[in-house]
Short mmCIF file of C-alpha atoms in Angstrom, two decimals:
data_model
loop_
_atom_site.label_atom_id
_atom_site.label_comp_id
_atom_site.label_asym_id
_atom_site.label_seq_id
_atom_site.Cartn_x
_atom_site.Cartn_y
_atom_site.Cartn_z
CA MET A 1 -0.01 0.12 0.17
CA THR A 2 1.38 3.66 -0.91
CA ARG A 3 0.68 5.90 1.90
CA HIS A 4 3.53 8.46 1.27
CA PRO A 5 3.43 8.87 -2.44
CA LEU A 6 5.46 11.72 -4.18
CA ALA A 7 2.47 13.15 -5.42
CA CYS A 8 3.81 15.19 -8.64
CA ILE A 9 1.60 17.13 -11.28
CA VAL A 10 3.01 14.80 -14.36
CA PRO A 11 3.17 11.32 -13.95
CA PRO A 12 6.44 9.21 -14.33
CA ASP A 13 4.94 7.40 -17.58
CA LEU A 14 4.52 10.47 -19.23
CA LEU A 15 8.21 11.70 -18.18
CA ILE A 16 9.40 8.17 -19.64
CA GLU A 17 7.52 8.52 -22.88
CA LEU A 18 8.52 12.23 -23.84
CA ALA A 19 12.17 10.78 -23.09
CA ARG A 20 11.96 8.37 -25.18
CA THR A 21 10.63 10.42 -28.32
CA GLU A 22 12.09 13.99 -27.50
CA SER A 23 15.86 13.79 -27.83
CA GLU A 24 16.22 17.88 -26.96
CA GLN A 25 14.61 17.33 -23.67
CA ARG A 26 16.07 14.09 -22.89
CA ASP A 27 18.52 14.91 -20.55
CA ALA A 28 16.21 17.18 -18.46
CA LEU A 29 13.48 14.61 -18.71
CA LEU A 30 16.07 11.87 -17.46
CA SER A 31 17.25 14.30 -14.95
CA THR A 32 13.71 14.59 -13.60
CA LEU A 33 12.74 11.13 -13.49
CA ALA A 34 15.87 10.46 -11.43
CA ILE A 35 15.31 12.89 -9.02
CA ASP A 36 11.46 11.70 -8.71
CA GLN A 37 12.69 8.23 -8.07
CA GLY A 38 15.13 9.32 -5.46
CA LEU A 39 12.80 10.98 -3.58
CA ARG A 40 10.24 8.17 -3.74
CA THR A 41 12.88 5.68 -2.59
CA ALA A 42 13.65 8.43 0.14
CA ARG A 43 9.97 8.46 1.11
CA ALA A 44 9.43 4.80 0.99
CA GLU A 45 12.61 3.99 3.25
CA ILE A 46 11.27 6.93 6.08
CA ALA A 47 8.00 5.18 5.79
CA ALA A 48 9.29 2.17 6.46
CA ARG A 49 10.82 3.30 9.68
CA THR A 50 8.19 5.38 10.75
CA ILE A 51 5.42 4.24 13.21
CA ALA A 52 2.01 5.48 12.81
CA LEU A 53 0.81 7.65 16.19
CA PRO A 54 -3.20 7.95 16.75
CA ALA A 55 -4.18 11.46 15.10
CA THR A 56 -4.87 13.82 17.67
CA LEU A 57 -7.56 16.74 16.76
CA ALA A 58 -6.53 20.39 17.71
CA LEU A 59 -9.42 23.01 17.97
CA ALA A 60 -9.45 24.98 14.93
CA THR A 61 -8.79 29.11 16.80
CA GLY A 62 -9.45 32.17 14.28
CA GLY A 63 -8.67 31.57 10.73
CA GLY A 64 -9.49 33.73 7.91
CA SER A 65 -5.66 34.31 6.78
CA PRO A 66 -2.96 32.10 5.35
CA THR A 67 0.40 31.86 6.67
CA ARG A 68 2.50 31.53 3.50
CA ARG A 69 6.39 31.32 3.27
CA ILE A 70 8.54 30.90 -0.35
CA TYR A 71 11.88 29.39 -0.13
CA ASP A 72 14.30 29.98 -2.96
CA GLN A 73 15.99 26.59 -3.74
CA ALA A 74 18.49 27.87 -6.28
CA HIS A 75 18.56 25.13 -8.58
CA SER A 76 19.10 22.58 -5.33
CA SER A 77 17.51 19.49 -5.82
CA ASP A 78 18.01 19.12 -1.71
CA GLN A 79 14.33 18.91 -0.12
CA THR A 80 15.81 21.09 2.81
CA PRO A 81 14.25 24.57 2.59
CA GLY A 82 16.45 26.99 1.08
CA THR A 83 16.61 30.91 1.48
CA LEU A 84 13.34 32.16 2.90
CA VAL A 85 12.76 35.15 0.29
CA ARG A 86 9.01 36.05 1.35
CA SER A 87 6.79 35.37 4.20
CA GLU A 88 3.20 36.45 5.09
CA GLY A 89 3.21 40.00 5.10
CA ASP A 90 6.15 40.78 3.14
CA PRO A 91 5.98 43.01 -0.15
CA PRO A 92 6.27 41.43 -3.62
CA THR A 93 10.24 40.42 -4.28
CA ALA A 94 11.72 40.78 -7.88
CA ASP A 95 11.26 37.00 -8.58
CA PRO A 96 8.26 36.38 -10.28
CA SER A 97 8.20 32.72 -9.35
CA VAL A 98 7.98 33.42 -5.86
CA ASN A 99 4.98 36.13 -5.99
CA GLN A 100 3.27 33.62 -8.20
CA ALA A 101 3.52 30.99 -5.97
CA HIS A 102 2.66 33.14 -2.89
CA ASP A 103 -0.78 34.34 -4.78
CA ASN A 104 -1.29 30.89 -5.80
CA PHE A 105 -1.21 29.72 -2.45
CA GLY A 106 -3.35 32.67 -0.99
CA TYR A 107 -6.00 31.56 -3.92
CA THR A 108 -6.14 27.99 -2.72
CA TYR A 109 -6.60 29.03 0.85
CA ALA A 110 -9.49 31.22 0.01
CA LEU A 111 -11.44 28.81 -1.71
CA TYR A 112 -11.03 26.43 1.31
CA TRP A 113 -11.73 28.99 3.78
CA ASP A 114 -14.37 31.03 2.07
CA ILE A 115 -16.41 28.17 0.60
CA PHE A 116 -15.81 25.28 2.84
CA HIS A 117 -14.90 27.09 6.06
CA ARG A 118 -11.14 24.86 6.36
CA ASP A 119 -8.34 26.87 7.60
CA SER A 120 -5.31 25.87 5.26
CA ILE A 121 -4.47 22.41 4.29
CA ASP A 122 -5.04 20.51 7.92
CA GLY A 123 -7.84 22.51 9.05
CA GLN A 124 -6.10 24.25 11.78
CA GLY A 125 -4.23 27.16 10.25
CA MET A 126 -0.98 25.16 8.77
CA ALA A 127 1.35 27.21 7.20
CA ILE A 128 1.56 26.72 3.62
CA GLU A 129 5.78 26.78 2.54
CA GLY A 130 6.80 26.34 -1.18
CA LEU A 131 10.16 26.35 -2.44
CA VAL A 132 10.87 27.42 -5.81
CA HIS A 133 13.23 26.95 -8.59
CA PHE A 134 13.77 23.43 -7.36
CA GLY A 135 16.66 21.49 -9.44
CA THR A 136 17.67 22.11 -12.76
CA ASP A 137 15.23 22.60 -15.76
CA TYR A 138 13.02 20.11 -13.34
CA ASP A 139 10.05 19.17 -14.96
CA ASN A 140 7.62 18.74 -12.33
CA ALA A 141 6.05 20.02 -9.27
CA PHE A 142 5.11 18.04 -6.24
CA TRP A 143 3.69 18.28 -2.81
CA ASP A 144 5.91 16.30 -0.46
CA ASN A 145 3.52 15.30 2.45
CA ALA A 146 5.17 17.07 5.07
CA GLY A 147 4.17 20.10 4.43
CA HIS A 148 5.71 21.69 1.58
CA MET A 149 5.32 22.32 -2.07
CA PHE A 150 8.42 21.99 -4.38
CA PHE A 151 8.45 24.21 -7.95
CA GLY A 152 10.58 23.29 -10.80
CA ASP A 153 11.01 25.72 -13.77
CA GLY A 154 10.92 23.01 -16.60
CA ASP A 155 12.70 23.02 -19.57
CA GLY A 156 10.74 25.41 -21.67
CA LYS A 157 9.42 23.00 -24.18
CA THR A 158 8.07 20.07 -21.52
CA LEU A 159 6.89 22.42 -18.89
CA THR A 160 7.59 26.13 -18.16
CA ASP A 161 7.77 27.83 -14.70
CA THR A 162 5.00 25.64 -12.51
CA THR A 163 4.30 28.52 -10.30
CA LYS A 164 2.11 30.06 -12.87
CA GLY A 165 -0.41 27.32 -12.68
CA THR A 166 -3.28 28.38 -9.97
CA ASP A 167 -4.90 25.40 -10.56
CA VAL A 168 -1.90 23.07 -10.44
CA ILE A 169 -0.79 24.61 -7.19
CA GLY A 170 -4.22 24.16 -5.66
CA HIS A 171 -4.06 20.37 -7.22
CA GLU A 172 -1.11 20.14 -4.71
CA LEU A 173 -2.10 21.44 -1.52
CA THR A 174 -5.29 19.37 -2.21
CA HIS A 175 -3.45 16.17 -1.71
CA GLY A 176 -2.37 17.56 1.60
CA VAL A 177 -6.25 18.08 2.45
CA THR A 178 -6.46 14.59 1.39
CA GLN A 179 -3.62 13.33 3.26
CA HIS A 180 -5.30 14.86 6.64
CA GLU A 181 -8.80 13.55 5.73
CA ALA A 182 -9.41 10.43 3.68
CA ASN A 183 -5.71 9.31 3.32
CA LEU A 184 -6.52 7.73 0.01
CA ILE A 185 -3.94 5.14 -0.36
CA TYR A 186 -2.19 6.07 -4.04
CA SER A 187 -2.51 2.97 -5.50
CA GLY A 188 -5.19 1.68 -8.06
CA GLN A 189 -8.50 3.07 -8.02
CA SER A 190 -7.99 4.63 -4.37
CA GLY A 191 -5.11 6.32 -6.04
CA ALA A 192 -6.93 7.42 -9.14
CA LEU A 193 -9.62 9.07 -6.46
CA ASN A 194 -6.50 10.67 -4.99
CA GLU A 195 -5.14 12.13 -8.09
CA SER A 196 -8.92 12.95 -8.88
CA CYS A 197 -9.93 15.15 -5.91
CA SER A 198 -6.76 17.18 -6.65
CA ASP A 199 -7.66 17.72 -10.02
CA VAL A 200 -11.25 19.02 -8.84
CA PHE A 201 -10.30 21.11 -6.14
CA GLY A 202 -7.31 22.59 -8.52
CA GLU A 203 -9.64 23.23 -10.97
CA LEU A 204 -12.02 24.97 -8.58
CA VAL A 205 -9.35 27.32 -7.39
CA GLU A 206 -8.90 28.32 -10.42
CA GLN A 207 -12.35 29.31 -11.42
CA TYR A 208 -13.00 30.66 -8.01
CA HIS A 209 -10.29 33.34 -8.31
CA LEU A 210 -11.16 34.02 -12.22
CA GLY A 211 -15.06 34.02 -11.08
CA GLN A 212 -16.06 31.66 -13.72
CA THR A 213 -19.00 29.70 -14.33
CA ALA A 214 -19.06 25.96 -14.91
CA GLU A 215 -19.94 26.87 -18.42
CA GLU A 216 -17.50 29.62 -18.79
CA ALA A 217 -14.13 27.42 -17.64
CA ASP A 218 -12.02 25.46 -20.11
CA TRP A 219 -11.89 22.34 -17.60
CA LEU A 220 -8.25 22.24 -18.47
CA ILE A 221 -5.22 21.21 -15.78
CA GLY A 222 -1.75 22.82 -16.30
CA ALA A 223 -2.59 24.81 -19.24
CA ASP A 224 -0.40 27.65 -17.98
CA ILE A 225 2.37 25.58 -17.06
CA VAL A 226 2.86 23.42 -20.28
CA GLY A 227 5.38 23.92 -22.93
CA PRO A 228 4.86 23.36 -26.63
CA LEU A 229 5.41 19.46 -26.48
CA LEU A 230 2.28 19.29 -24.07
CA SER A 231 0.08 22.14 -25.20
CA PRO A 232 -2.65 22.96 -24.69
CA ALA A 233 -2.88 21.23 -21.06
CA LEU A 234 -1.90 18.05 -19.17
CA ARG A 235 -5.50 16.84 -18.71
CA SER A 236 -8.81 17.61 -19.79
CA MET A 237 -11.94 16.87 -17.31
CA LYS A 238 -14.43 18.17 -19.89
CA ALA A 239 -12.80 15.82 -22.52
CA PRO A 240 -10.18 13.53 -20.84
CA GLY A 241 -7.74 11.96 -23.70
CA THR A 242 -7.52 15.42 -25.72
CA ALA A 243 -5.43 17.45 -23.41
CA ASN A 244 -2.37 17.01 -25.59
CA GLN A 245 -0.62 14.35 -28.36
CA TYR A 246 0.33 12.20 -25.15
CA ASP A 247 -2.91 12.20 -23.21
CA ARG A 248 -4.02 8.96 -22.54
CA GLN A 249 -6.88 9.36 -19.96
CA PRO A 250 -10.25 7.30 -20.31
CA ALA A 251 -13.54 9.06 -19.68
CA THR A 252 -15.47 6.27 -18.94
CA MET A 253 -14.80 2.80 -17.47
CA ASP A 254 -14.75 1.00 -20.86
CA GLY A 255 -11.61 2.62 -21.16
CA TYR A 256 -10.14 1.54 -17.44
CA VAL A 257 -6.21 0.84 -17.85
CA GLN A 258 -5.42 -2.42 -15.96
CA THR A 259 -1.83 -1.50 -15.31
CA ALA A 260 1.28 -2.05 -12.80
CA SER A 261 3.26 1.38 -13.96
CA ASP A 262 2.40 4.70 -12.09
CA ASN A 263 0.89 2.92 -8.82
CA GLY A 264 -1.68 1.40 -10.81
CA GLY A 265 -2.60 4.02 -13.45
CA VAL A 266 -3.16 6.69 -11.14
CA HIS A 267 -2.84 9.70 -13.31
CA ILE A 268 -4.75 7.78 -16.12
CA ASN A 269 -7.39 6.66 -14.92
CA SER A 270 -8.32 9.44 -12.88
CA GLY A 271 -9.92 11.12 -16.16
CA ILE A 272 -13.13 8.97 -14.88
CA PRO A 273 -14.10 10.47 -11.67
CA ASN A 274 -12.65 13.85 -13.37
CA HIS A 275 -15.53 13.51 -16.17
CA ALA A 276 -17.78 12.69 -13.59
CA PHE A 277 -17.56 15.94 -11.70
CA TYR A 278 -17.45 17.86 -14.73
CA LEU A 279 -20.75 16.62 -15.67
CA VAL A 280 -22.24 17.06 -12.25
CA ALA A 281 -21.32 20.75 -12.07
CA THR A 282 -22.20 21.46 -15.97
CA ALA A 283 -25.56 19.72 -15.55
CA ILE A 284 -26.11 21.74 -11.93
CA GLY A 285 -24.99 24.88 -13.65
CA GLY A 286 -23.84 27.93 -12.04
CA THR A 287 -20.38 27.86 -9.84
CA ALA A 288 -19.09 24.31 -9.56
CA TRP A 289 -17.71 25.26 -6.27
CA GLU A 290 -21.27 25.72 -4.78
CA ALA A 291 -23.33 22.53 -5.18
CA ALA A 292 -20.73 20.42 -6.93
CA GLY A 293 -17.85 21.31 -5.17
CA GLN A 294 -19.71 21.30 -1.86
CA ILE A 295 -20.74 17.65 -2.51
CA TRP A 296 -17.15 16.55 -3.38
CA TYR A 297 -15.91 18.10 -0.14
CA ASP A 298 -18.78 16.64 1.76
CA THR A 299 -17.47 13.50 0.23
CA ILE A 300 -13.57 13.40 1.02
CA THR A 301 -14.33 15.02 4.76
CA ASP A 302 -16.47 12.14 5.18
CA PRO A 303 -15.23 9.42 8.01
CA ARG A 304 -17.34 6.75 5.71
CA LEU A 305 -14.79 7.38 2.97
CA ARG A 306 -12.14 4.64 3.35
CA PRO A 307 -8.51 4.59 2.80
CA ASN A 308 -9.14 1.91 -0.18
CA ALA A 309 -11.87 3.51 -1.70
CA THR A 310 -13.03 2.09 -5.11
CA PHE A 311 -14.74 4.50 -7.75
CA SER A 312 -18.13 2.94 -6.93
CA SER A 313 -18.25 3.29 -3.18
CA PHE A 314 -16.59 6.97 -3.95
CA ALA A 315 -19.56 7.34 -5.83
CA ALA A 316 -22.39 6.24 -3.45
CA LEU A 317 -20.50 8.56 -0.92
CA THR A 318 -21.59 11.48 -3.55
CA LEU A 319 -24.63 10.72 -3.86
CA ARG A 320 -25.61 10.09 0.00
CA ALA A 321 -23.82 13.87 0.40
CA ALA A 322 -26.37 15.25 -2.52
CA ARG A 323 -29.16 13.88 -1.07
CA THR A 324 -28.04 14.54 2.62
CA ARG A 325 -27.64 18.45 1.44
CA TYR A 326 -29.92 18.80 -0.95
CA GLY A 327 -32.95 16.45 -1.10
CA ALA A 328 -33.22 12.84 -2.39
CA GLY A 329 -35.16 14.05 -5.48
CA SER A 330 -33.21 17.25 -6.30
CA ALA A 331 -31.69 18.43 -9.11
CA GLU A 332 -28.30 18.15 -7.55
CA SER A 333 -28.45 14.58 -6.53
CA ASP A 334 -30.25 13.69 -10.12
CA ALA A 335 -26.83 15.37 -11.48
CA VAL A 336 -24.68 13.02 -9.26
CA LYS A 337 -26.37 9.89 -10.23
CA SER A 338 -26.30 10.67 -13.79
CA ALA A 339 -23.01 11.65 -14.15
CA TRP A 340 -21.51 8.55 -12.28
CA ASP A 341 -24.00 6.48 -14.97
CA ALA A 342 -22.47 8.04 -17.80
CA VAL A 343 -18.95 7.22 -16.81
CA LYS A 344 -20.32 3.78 -16.16
CA VAL A 345 -19.36 3.63 -12.70
CA PRO A 346 -22.09 1.60 -10.98
CA VAL A 347 -23.15 3.55 -7.40
CA ARG A 348 -23.77 0.68 -4.78
#
């Protein structure tokens, strides 16, 4: 069971395929893969030596304002925070990456606080720390499950500066929310749900910041950080499998991929629950962070959501959440049932 994953925005399978086909970016891609694999190995060793302790719930006090700290890694691949370059309340710096990370952390905090009344990642005001300029031409961004988000600058053709992606930052910080709530095992269907929840709330962060309705949004993940090789985006929730020339995500269970790679296809199969959320949000209409987002948030914070959840068990909880909040015969609950039916996930 994968409890302590390296939750990257770009999956290893995609980086491998690019390294095989794109000779000019091969060195940067292989370097990214080597760093990612080293980090995964280190995390697995730490997890194996760690004894899990019972969680204790602290009482939230105050709230409504984030605590952000941005560090400059100066192209080191060391996971220890480098030079602190901007703290909460500090003015903008001369480095756009620092300011973009700071601002996008704020937009993520705003969605969770304003809409779901959640005080930061852990619900208790946890500081949000970002490490920019990680590695050299590093083609990824990731959440380390220890309170830090790491930002690569990209090689310019695969990815560009990852601090630009409001949805990407919302995605990665949501891995922290999921870790503190359902702790979905990062493998198979539960891992795909873990990735999908991050895409869902990453997209909601962007839509909330831009004031977009579900109909106005593009439903693309990573459009602001991809280079020409992956244009126009990393993933599409509206039309999985169409985001770029390498996109193989299925939109329904007919295309579900049985694979041992990428922890059982957590990034590819996440297209199925992603598309279900898109269908719910557009069927309900208006702004997606209201009814559809509330249903999904109710689900990931539901104690009945097990770490080894399947698509079907998750779907059943979303339907329960819709009926509890809006009524059994409501348009919202009908939209949820129809969406899971459309992606061919049986709702038990």
